[in-house]
Amino acid sequence: MTVMKKTTGRVTLPIEENFLKETKELMERWGADALRDSDGTTMEEEMKRLNAKIYTTYFVARGRNAFAEQHPEEMQQLYLMSTYHTAVDTELEVDFLQGYFTEQIEPDYRHDPKKWWEVIDRTTGKIIESSNWELNQDHDRLLVHDATPWHEYTVSFLAYMKWDPTQMYNHITNDWGDKPHDIPFDARQPHSNQFVKDYLQDWLKENPDTDVVRFTTFFYHFTLIFNNLGQEKFVDWFGYGASVSVAALKAFEQEKGYRLRPEDIVDQGYYNTAFRVPSKAYLDYIDFIQKFVAREVKKLVDIVHESDKEAMMFLGDNWIGTEPYGTYFKEMGMDAVVGSVGDGTTLRLISDIPNVTYTEGRFLPYFFPDTFYEGNDPVIEANENWLTARRALMRKPLDRIGYGGYPSLPYKFPQFIDYVEKVTDEFREIYSEIKDTKPYSGIKVAILNAWGKLRTWQTHIVAHGKSYKQTYSYYGIVEALSGAAADVTFISFDDVIEYGVPNDVDVIINAGDAGTAFSGGIRWKDERLVSAIREWVYHGGGFIGIGEPSAIHHQGRYFQLANVLGVDKELGYSLSTNKYVTETLDHHFITEDVTTYDFGEGSKYVYALSDETDIIEYSDGSIRLSTAPFGKGNGVYMAGLPYSHENTRLLMRAMFHAAGKEEAFNKWHASNIHCEVHAYPEIGKYVVMNNSSSRQETDVYDGSGSVHRMTLEPSEFIWEEIRDEG
Amino acid sequence: MTVMKKTTGRVTLPIEENFLKETKELMERWGADALRDSDGTTMEEEMKRLNAKIYTTYFVARGRNAFAEQHPEEMQQLYLMSTYHTAVDTELEVDFLQGYFTEQIEPDYRHDPKKWWEVIDRTTGKIIESSNWELNQDHDRLLVHDATPWHEYTVSFLAYMKWDPTQMYNHITNDWGDKPHDIPFDARQPHSNQFVKDYLQDWLKENPDTDVVRFTTFFYHFTLIFNNLGQEKFVDWFGYGASVSVAALKAFEQEKGYRLRPEDIVDQGYYNTAFRVPSKAYLDYIDFIQKFVAREVKKLVDIVHESDKEAMMFLGDNWIGTEPYGTYFKEMGMDAVVGSVGDGTTLRLISDIPNVTYTEGRFLPYFFPDTFYEGNDPVIEANENWLTARRALMRKPLDRIGYGGYPSLPYKFPQFIDYVEKVTDEFREIYSEIKDTKPYSGIKVAILNAWGKLRTWQTHIVAHGKSYKQTYSYYGIVEALSGAAADVTFISFDDVIEYGVPNDVDVIINAGDAGTAFSGGIRWKDERLVSAIREWVYHGGGFIGIGEPSAIHHQGRYFQLANVLGVDKELGYSLSTNKYVTETLDHHFITEDVTTYDFGEGSKYVYALSDETDIIEYSDGSIRLSTAPFGKGNGVYMAGLPYSHENTRLLMRAMFHAAGKEEAFNKWHASNIHCEVHAYPEIGKYVVMNNSSSRQETDVYDGSGSVHRMTLEPSEFIWEEIRDEG
């Protein structure tokens, strides 16, 4: 057992009014050195005088209706697509606002619709000449003339977004009644651009006690659109929808040399979600927005710095254009990023962010009544969250942690206060040990998809923190890796085409449903891509395909890397060809620790190309796990990988197998799947973690070839000295 | 209860040597009026003198090795595709025979491979110039020069088929040792063409006692290819593979005005199975073969008729080109078709064949030791087969039934002999009642796919009588309809485009996996097709989509008839769009008789477009059954429909609902799902069937609006007089 000394710092507490004494107590218990306000709280003067840094939430492009109302022409805009309307005659009236929330959306009649809108025949994909339609602005209807009966039509229209989506969400959810709607204004517009800088300067003067300006966030909210019933209709945490405007479109044309069509933005109604293989036009567009946002944010950060304060950004809400793994992020000069930590993946998403002085993670549970009510034990959620995140912390720690909500709520749960005291101490202990050292990784894996580095730790996310039936079987991969003893990098198809597979990569993972940006869809018809991967695997690389990897039907193959994987998927065209290789191996390195399989939603009808494929799991007429040699390398196929300790082990073994590194697998290793070993050779230490809430026994491989047995209490971790080898 | 009198006729018995007395007894018990030989039996003279018609099996294009060996250049041919070979260098050696059975396959080096073979870069789809490859005939290898490393290559080569597939199958299965291999010869070649006619003439003279020449069958076997281990590798009951030859390809060019590529036949290795949306070239090719086969068969039939005998064809084995629902079938002048009856669908496939004098169905079980062994009760299989087939018989009877195998085997099972006596009597009773009358149908349904009429009752079949995991959920549709009180027609996309939906059709069903010929794939991008169906439904038609109907991703839709169906399928591109309509109805006309749902393999992630869609069943995050209005018509979506009494009822109700004919649903009707009513207004009778092996009670709707309760013993059917209305 490690004996822990009481430490302080690196923890941020939310404040609450009339809670001074208790705040002091919590600060002491948890070692907090920073205080932050929340929505709806104001920091009292006495609070500001406590021995803590003061974070103050700051909104850039909303919450200033006095300004916004003077400049309705500078309201933020969106391109939206109407629902599909079937023509039953040659005249078709389209109620293009159908299904939209008129408290949020207002058609833009200010700019000539004939120039900025688009009517498309969705049966043929053809654009309807603007002379063939007209608008009835009084009734918000568009009339198509000379329509082809029985074809479907959509209208892509430019609209104003009258209500900030986060405030709208809170307003509606919390029933805020006639509280004014925050009008989002566009920093690209002249008055707004000046205003955001002037206002910040004034505000800084008025808030001398603030140490850290916590931007929540900058200019453009991720796409969040409500329906006519005031419910969420469309949500895309990565969506650039609200960054559109006539001004932006004109500037784009100037900068990139061509004009965008509305279709480049509405994208058949998919609005270029992160699951769509991005078009050239869309990649150009987000580059254009990122560049603009970085430039303008830099100006705000400079203003903050001139006041001797720090600039911190919240990773969410109006974060569009700031992508922390993007090309322009470093130019913003941000001091810190704070974000919400729901698991290991979201921790790494924050802790790996480059070009900032520090990162901070807001841990769960929020201090809200949905967790802190009589009869509930909030320690359970806190413990789960901590154990999941702690794995990732061992690989790359956050610099700070914090909590959100109203601290008076947990204050009524003494066991919770005790537990967080333990967590904050643990966090500081881990941080002090490993903050400047690199953990040992036995293997390096590259996640290959259409986004690559830009969306590091951000694969298969629709809305931050929300699980979808279509995503959990893939999201488990990054979650498993977030706390595993592996180096993880994210590479794009373009990277591979341009630069080849990086030299130090041992294994590539391509995972996702066919046609999505994560699997790759049409990109796999590029012979440069398939050739590069085949060559690399042939010379010893490992390729793991999960779900529908490299899938697009072309020239008799569905998986374009079927030759590497040794499997393909039956689409119904080759039922006439017998699939006679179905026998499974009795035993394989990959599954030595498996007790039960869980491939999540899996994938159907996957079959072996020949008996060179080793089938490890076959059920319900389909291969769920297999491996095949390809030259000196190996392909591994998995149907899916939801997160669990067992699947984490399965994936790690699959990686070492694929890379032909089986013998290195248990250099630093815990035999028990609920335990993990992280080694830090530079500081001569390793740690054995119990990632579970129950007592575990495990064999520990200590890096020297020796094995010893250890017992760990629930959640316990034990530091050991690395023995000199030989 | 109906009192049955002893009747005779319409039944064919297989014979066996040294079984004369028993054969007489069986003839009497079962009322048989025809005898037929089987593989490996010869009919004794005494047998021939019994009071029965004599059927004699006749092979046209095999079993004459004395001839075939003299004309190796007239052996049948195939186009085959090699496996995929990955180039790891600029030189690539392809072992194109890899995986083929050299006892069956021999490369054709007689015709210039540079002219007739094709090497394809499957990574790009490009043909390799024939100057860039050469053959090593001694080792059966093809060498590609200037290959692009890491691309995959295939060789499409012309081969001889040295062994008749059916004989090969029997030979290997029954371990016939050194028994000579039947060499198939090609009736398109000059010597063979003359020989088949001469031989038949001689044979007819030598077989004066034969009444019916039972052709088994004609020229070209369906595609059946074995692998290097002598196991089945490829089987396609519809496959035209073995009809290919240099002679055929030259004649095709002459007739159709363009030359076929090997790729038109090998089709990326799918060999144009019935599941592939047929290309123009392939449709031209099968038309060309059908025309040739019909013309040449006609000559043989004429020869048979000149001998005052009947010509009967077996629907199977070498049946390629004879498609009974094709354009040229009637020109063959065939007297009869006999085929194997495994269920209602295969019964209707035979009984509906037009342009023959009579049809005959061979019932199960075969008299083989796998059924007739001590301890097994063959009555169970016979009863199941009879009950399944009998439903279909009530809609369109066969003219004759029969059995196959060795009669000495069932002879040892007296209960089976009794049972078949009952079946043959039942058959004759039904036949005598309804043979010339049309059953009442309350509704007319069209099955819409790429094949239409040509493949009537032949949807979702890979190998006749074999069930596949990928097909049973769709095959259930035709099986349900085969014995239902509905008119069934099969129409193609081209029919709809050219002629529109036939006037008398109430409902269209489109069913299948995306991309297959049964769903339609690329055909749904044809605006004429979608427009025609939309218009027709809008004006009151019913459209039922099952599985992935009208599916191809295009312009933001996956189901191109999503507007008609009210549902679409999530591909992962629109996860950002909330699918908030998920509530199911408490009650719907379609599911009034449902107790449990079985959608088979189903389909995932199907969602409602709006709240205009009525969701009837929703589970595991997907709609499995729903309906939506479209104009005056309706769309119905189902995830799948494996065959069962319950699903038959579900489908019938869905049809009446979709067509807006709910009020007509129970005109003639049995409330119990295990029972059905068939009415024959022309003869003033209706019959109530118990399709199950247990006692059933049911309400019977008698066509006049009256309902009465009936009890039926297991398998019983009861005839009733139609009461005058009013």
PDB file of C-alpha atoms in Angstrom, chain A residues 50-197:
ATOM      1  CA  LEU A  50     -10.269  33.293  -0.788  1.00  0.00           C
ATOM      2  CA  ASN A  51      -6.869  31.867  -1.563  1.00  0.00           C
ATOM      3  CA  ALA A  52      -7.808  30.643  -5.027  1.00  0.00           C
ATOM      4  CA  LYS A  53      -7.590  31.560  -8.632  1.00  0.00           C
ATOM      5  CA  ILE A  54     -10.882  32.895  -9.959  1.00  0.00           C
ATOM      6  CA  TYR A  55     -12.298  31.504 -13.217  1.00  0.00           C
ATOM      7  CA  THR A  56     -15.045  33.520 -14.784  1.00  0.00           C
ATOM      8  CA  THR A  57     -17.340  32.240 -17.495  1.00  0.00           C
ATOM      9  CA  TYR A  58     -17.444  34.518 -20.523  1.00  0.00           C
ATOM     10  CA  PHE A  59     -19.730  34.406 -23.540  1.00  0.00           C
ATOM     11  CA  VAL A  60     -18.414  36.016 -26.686  1.00  0.00           C
ATOM     12  CA  ALA A  61     -21.207  35.927 -29.232  1.00  0.00           C
ATOM     13  CA  ARG A  62     -24.376  35.736 -27.201  1.00  0.00           C
ATOM     14  CA  GLY A  63     -25.935  37.149 -24.071  1.00  0.00           C
ATOM     15  CA  ARG A  64     -25.592  40.722 -25.339  1.00  0.00           C
ATOM     16  CA  ASN A  65     -29.051  41.322 -26.726  1.00  0.00           C
ATOM     17  CA  ALA A  66     -28.790  45.098 -26.365  1.00  0.00           C
ATOM     18  CA  PHE A  67     -26.161  44.969 -29.066  1.00  0.00           C
ATOM     19  CA  ALA A  68     -27.644  42.090 -31.044  1.00  0.00           C
ATOM     20  CA  GLU A  69     -31.054  43.696 -31.356  1.00  0.00           C
ATOM     21  CA  GLN A  70     -29.493  46.753 -32.945  1.00  0.00           C
ATOM     22  CA  HIS A  71     -27.911  44.600 -35.647  1.00  0.00           C
ATOM     23  CA  PRO A  72     -30.398  41.986 -36.768  1.00  0.00           C
ATOM     24  CA  GLU A  73     -28.527  41.831 -40.071  1.00  0.00           C
ATOM     25  CA  GLU A  74     -25.560  40.415 -38.159  1.00  0.00           C
ATOM     26  CA  MET A  75     -27.463  37.514 -36.642  1.00  0.00           C
ATOM     27  CA  GLN A  76     -25.885  34.141 -37.196  1.00  0.00           C
ATOM     28  CA  GLN A  77     -27.025  32.125 -40.174  1.00  0.00           C
ATOM     29  CA  LEU A  78     -27.578  28.551 -41.240  1.00  0.00           C
ATOM     30  CA  TYR A  79     -28.211  26.716 -44.471  1.00  0.00           C
ATOM     31  CA  LEU A  80     -31.153  24.404 -43.934  1.00  0.00           C
ATOM     32  CA  MET A  81     -32.835  21.874 -46.146  1.00  0.00           C
ATOM     33  CA  SER A  82     -36.589  21.452 -46.298  1.00  0.00           C
ATOM     34  CA  THR A  83     -38.203  18.053 -46.009  1.00  0.00           C
ATOM     35  CA  TYR A  84     -38.778  16.123 -49.234  1.00  0.00           C
ATOM     36  CA  HIS A  85     -41.880  17.164 -51.119  1.00  0.00           C
ATOM     37  CA  THR A  86     -43.363  14.925 -53.794  1.00  0.00           C
ATOM     38  CA  ALA A  87     -44.793  16.716 -56.810  1.00  0.00           C
ATOM     39  CA  VAL A  88     -48.194  15.308 -57.719  1.00  0.00           C
ATOM     40  CA  ASP A  89     -48.582  17.859 -60.459  1.00  0.00           C
ATOM     41  CA  THR A  90     -46.435  20.323 -62.391  1.00  0.00           C
ATOM     42  CA  GLU A  91     -46.916  22.931 -59.657  1.00  0.00           C
ATOM     43  CA  LEU A  92     -45.491  22.188 -56.245  1.00  0.00           C
ATOM     44  CA  GLU A  93     -45.781  24.281 -53.130  1.00  0.00           C
ATOM     45  CA  VAL A  94     -43.029  23.680 -50.606  1.00  0.00           C
ATOM     46  CA  ASP A  95     -43.527  24.603 -46.970  1.00  0.00           C
ATOM     47  CA  PHE A  96     -39.797  24.788 -46.460  1.00  0.00           C
ATOM     48  CA  LEU A  97     -40.056  25.676 -42.763  1.00  0.00           C
ATOM     49  CA  GLN A  98     -42.045  22.526 -42.044  1.00  0.00           C
ATOM     50  CA  GLY A  99     -40.570  20.791 -39.005  1.00  0.00           C
ATOM     51  CA  TYR A 100     -38.405  23.757 -37.972  1.00  0.00           C
ATOM     52  CA  PHE A 101     -38.790  25.756 -34.785  1.00  0.00           C
ATOM     53  CA  THR A 102     -39.742  29.275 -35.734  1.00  0.00           C
ATOM     54  CA  GLU A 103     -38.477  30.593 -32.398  1.00  0.00           C
ATOM     55  CA  GLN A 104     -35.032  29.496 -33.580  1.00  0.00           C
ATOM     56  CA  ILE A 105     -35.224  29.800 -37.357  1.00  0.00           C
ATOM     57  CA  GLU A 106     -36.194  32.690 -39.631  1.00  0.00           C
ATOM     58  CA  PRO A 107     -35.774  32.545 -43.406  1.00  0.00           C
ATOM     59  CA  ASP A 108     -33.249  35.046 -44.768  1.00  0.00           C
ATOM     60  CA  TYR A 109     -35.172  37.174 -47.230  1.00  0.00           C
ATOM     61  CA  ARG A 110     -32.596  39.949 -46.841  1.00  0.00           C
ATOM     62  CA  HIS A 111     -30.212  38.350 -49.327  1.00  0.00           C
ATOM     63  CA  ASP A 112     -31.630  37.434 -52.700  1.00  0.00           C
ATOM     64  CA  PRO A 113     -32.996  33.882 -52.403  1.00  0.00           C
ATOM     65  CA  LYS A 114     -32.618  33.455 -56.158  1.00  0.00           C
ATOM     66  CA  LYS A 115     -28.909  33.778 -55.622  1.00  0.00           C
ATOM     67  CA  TRP A 116     -28.423  31.986 -52.316  1.00  0.00           C
ATOM     68  CA  TRP A 117     -31.094  29.299 -52.232  1.00  0.00           C
ATOM     69  CA  GLU A 118     -31.277  26.093 -54.203  1.00  0.00           C
ATOM     70  CA  VAL A 119     -34.191  23.895 -55.237  1.00  0.00           C
ATOM     71  CA  ILE A 120     -33.178  20.349 -56.089  1.00  0.00           C
ATOM     72  CA  ASP A 121     -35.034  17.540 -57.811  1.00  0.00           C
ATOM     73  CA  ARG A 122     -33.973  14.753 -55.452  1.00  0.00           C
ATOM     74  CA  THR A 123     -35.174  12.072 -57.842  1.00  0.00           C
ATOM     75  CA  THR A 124     -32.642  13.126 -60.451  1.00  0.00           C
ATOM     76  CA  GLY A 125     -30.278  15.223 -58.332  1.00  0.00           C
ATOM     77  CA  LYS A 126     -30.646  18.165 -60.706  1.00  0.00           C
ATOM     78  CA  ILE A 127     -30.825  21.802 -59.643  1.00  0.00           C
ATOM     79  CA  ILE A 128     -34.017  23.586 -60.662  1.00  0.00           C
ATOM     80  CA  GLU A 129     -33.381  26.831 -62.499  1.00  0.00           C
ATOM     81  CA  SER A 130     -34.241  29.704 -60.192  1.00  0.00           C
ATOM     82  CA  SER A 131     -36.515  31.090 -62.917  1.00  0.00           C
ATOM     83  CA  ASN A 132     -38.682  28.022 -62.345  1.00  0.00           C
ATOM     84  CA  TRP A 133     -39.571  28.851 -58.781  1.00  0.00           C
ATOM     85  CA  GLU A 134     -40.836  31.788 -56.791  1.00  0.00           C
ATOM     86  CA  LEU A 135     -41.247  32.704 -53.162  1.00  0.00           C
ATOM     87  CA  ASN A 136     -44.281  33.688 -51.198  1.00  0.00           C
ATOM     88  CA  GLN A 137     -42.543  35.466 -48.335  1.00  0.00           C
ATOM     89  CA  ASP A 138     -45.758  36.295 -46.530  1.00  0.00           C
ATOM     90  CA  HIS A 139     -46.532  32.630 -46.039  1.00  0.00           C
ATOM     91  CA  ASP A 140     -43.002  31.234 -46.151  1.00  0.00           C
ATOM     92  CA  ARG A 141     -43.763  29.067 -49.133  1.00  0.00           C
ATOM     93  CA  LEU A 142     -41.793  28.295 -52.254  1.00  0.00           C
ATOM     94  CA  LEU A 143     -43.629  27.481 -55.459  1.00  0.00           C
ATOM     95  CA  VAL A 144     -41.964  25.288 -58.071  1.00  0.00           C
ATOM     96  CA  HIS A 145     -43.255  25.647 -61.617  1.00  0.00           C
ATOM     97  CA  ASP A 146     -42.807  23.006 -64.295  1.00  0.00           C
ATOM     98  CA  ALA A 147     -42.148  20.389 -61.664  1.00  0.00           C
ATOM     99  CA  THR A 148     -41.930  16.811 -62.891  1.00  0.00           C
ATOM    100  CA  PRO A 149     -44.839  14.955 -61.310  1.00  0.00           C
ATOM    101  CA  TRP A 150     -43.796  12.191 -58.877  1.00  0.00           C
ATOM    102  CA  HIS A 151     -40.333  13.559 -58.406  1.00  0.00           C
ATOM    103  CA  GLU A 152     -39.264  14.700 -54.956  1.00  0.00           C
ATOM    104  CA  TYR A 153     -38.020  18.210 -54.326  1.00  0.00           C
ATOM    105  CA  THR A 154     -36.146  19.922 -51.543  1.00  0.00           C
ATOM    106  CA  VAL A 155     -35.383  23.560 -50.892  1.00  0.00           C
ATOM    107  CA  SER A 156     -32.012  24.542 -49.431  1.00  0.00           C
ATOM    108  CA  PHE A 157     -32.565  27.921 -47.850  1.00  0.00           C
ATOM    109  CA  LEU A 158     -30.521  30.417 -45.957  1.00  0.00           C
ATOM    110  CA  ALA A 159     -31.935  31.256 -42.537  1.00  0.00           C
ATOM    111  CA  TYR A 160     -31.137  33.345 -39.515  1.00  0.00           C
ATOM    112  CA  MET A 161     -30.589  31.590 -36.202  1.00  0.00           C
ATOM    113  CA  LYS A 162     -32.349  33.799 -33.702  1.00  0.00           C
ATOM    114  CA  TRP A 163     -31.635  31.894 -30.530  1.00  0.00           C
ATOM    115  CA  ASP A 164     -28.383  30.544 -29.158  1.00  0.00           C
ATOM    116  CA  PRO A 165     -28.766  26.756 -29.079  1.00  0.00           C
ATOM    117  CA  THR A 166     -27.305  26.160 -25.615  1.00  0.00           C
ATOM    118  CA  GLN A 167     -29.442  28.836 -24.068  1.00  0.00           C
ATOM    119  CA  MET A 168     -32.424  27.554 -26.020  1.00  0.00           C
ATOM    120  CA  TYR A 169     -31.801  24.052 -24.684  1.00  0.00           C
ATOM    121  CA  ASN A 170     -31.492  25.273 -21.080  1.00  0.00           C
ATOM    122  CA  HIS A 171     -34.382  27.693 -21.493  1.00  0.00           C
ATOM    123  CA  ILE A 172     -36.772  25.024 -22.731  1.00  0.00           C
ATOM    124  CA  THR A 173     -35.514  22.251 -20.459  1.00  0.00           C
ATOM    125  CA  ASN A 174     -35.692  24.430 -17.338  1.00  0.00           C
ATOM    126  CA  ASP A 175     -38.835  26.246 -18.376  1.00  0.00           C
ATOM    127  CA  TRP A 176     -37.370  29.741 -18.110  1.00  0.00           C
ATOM    128  CA  GLY A 177     -40.565  31.271 -19.380  1.00  0.00           C
ATOM    129  CA  ASP A 178     -40.199  34.818 -20.691  1.00  0.00           C
ATOM    130  CA  LYS A 179     -36.490  35.152 -19.999  1.00  0.00           C
ATOM    131  CA  PRO A 180     -35.106  36.804 -23.157  1.00  0.00           C
ATOM    132  CA  HIS A 181     -33.672  34.597 -25.843  1.00  0.00           C
ATOM    133  CA  ASP A 182     -29.929  35.068 -26.356  1.00  0.00           C
ATOM    134  CA  ILE A 183     -29.441  36.225 -29.935  1.00  0.00           C
ATOM    135  CA  PRO A 184     -26.221  34.916 -31.467  1.00  0.00           C
ATOM    136  CA  PHE A 185     -24.359  37.488 -33.553  1.00  0.00           C
ATOM    137  CA  ASP A 186     -21.658  36.815 -36.074  1.00  0.00           C
ATOM    138  CA  ALA A 187     -18.080  37.919 -35.359  1.00  0.00           C
ATOM    139  CA  ARG A 188     -17.467  37.946 -39.091  1.00  0.00           C
ATOM    140  CA  GLN A 189     -19.795  40.933 -39.441  1.00  0.00           C
ATOM    141  CA  PRO A 190     -18.313  44.425 -38.983  1.00  0.00           C
ATOM    142  CA  HIS A 191     -20.244  45.634 -35.933  1.00  0.00           C
ATOM    143  CA  SER A 192     -20.060  42.335 -34.149  1.00  0.00           C
ATOM    144  CA  ASN A 193     -16.389  41.966 -34.869  1.00  0.00           C
ATOM    145  CA  GLN A 194     -15.663  45.281 -33.233  1.00  0.00           C
ATOM    146  CA  PHE A 195     -18.167  44.699 -30.460  1.00  0.00           C
ATOM    147  CA  VAL A 196     -16.712  41.401 -29.212  1.00  0.00           C
ATOM    148  CA  LYS A 197     -13.331  43.053 -28.738  1.00  0.00           C
TER     149      LYS A 197
END
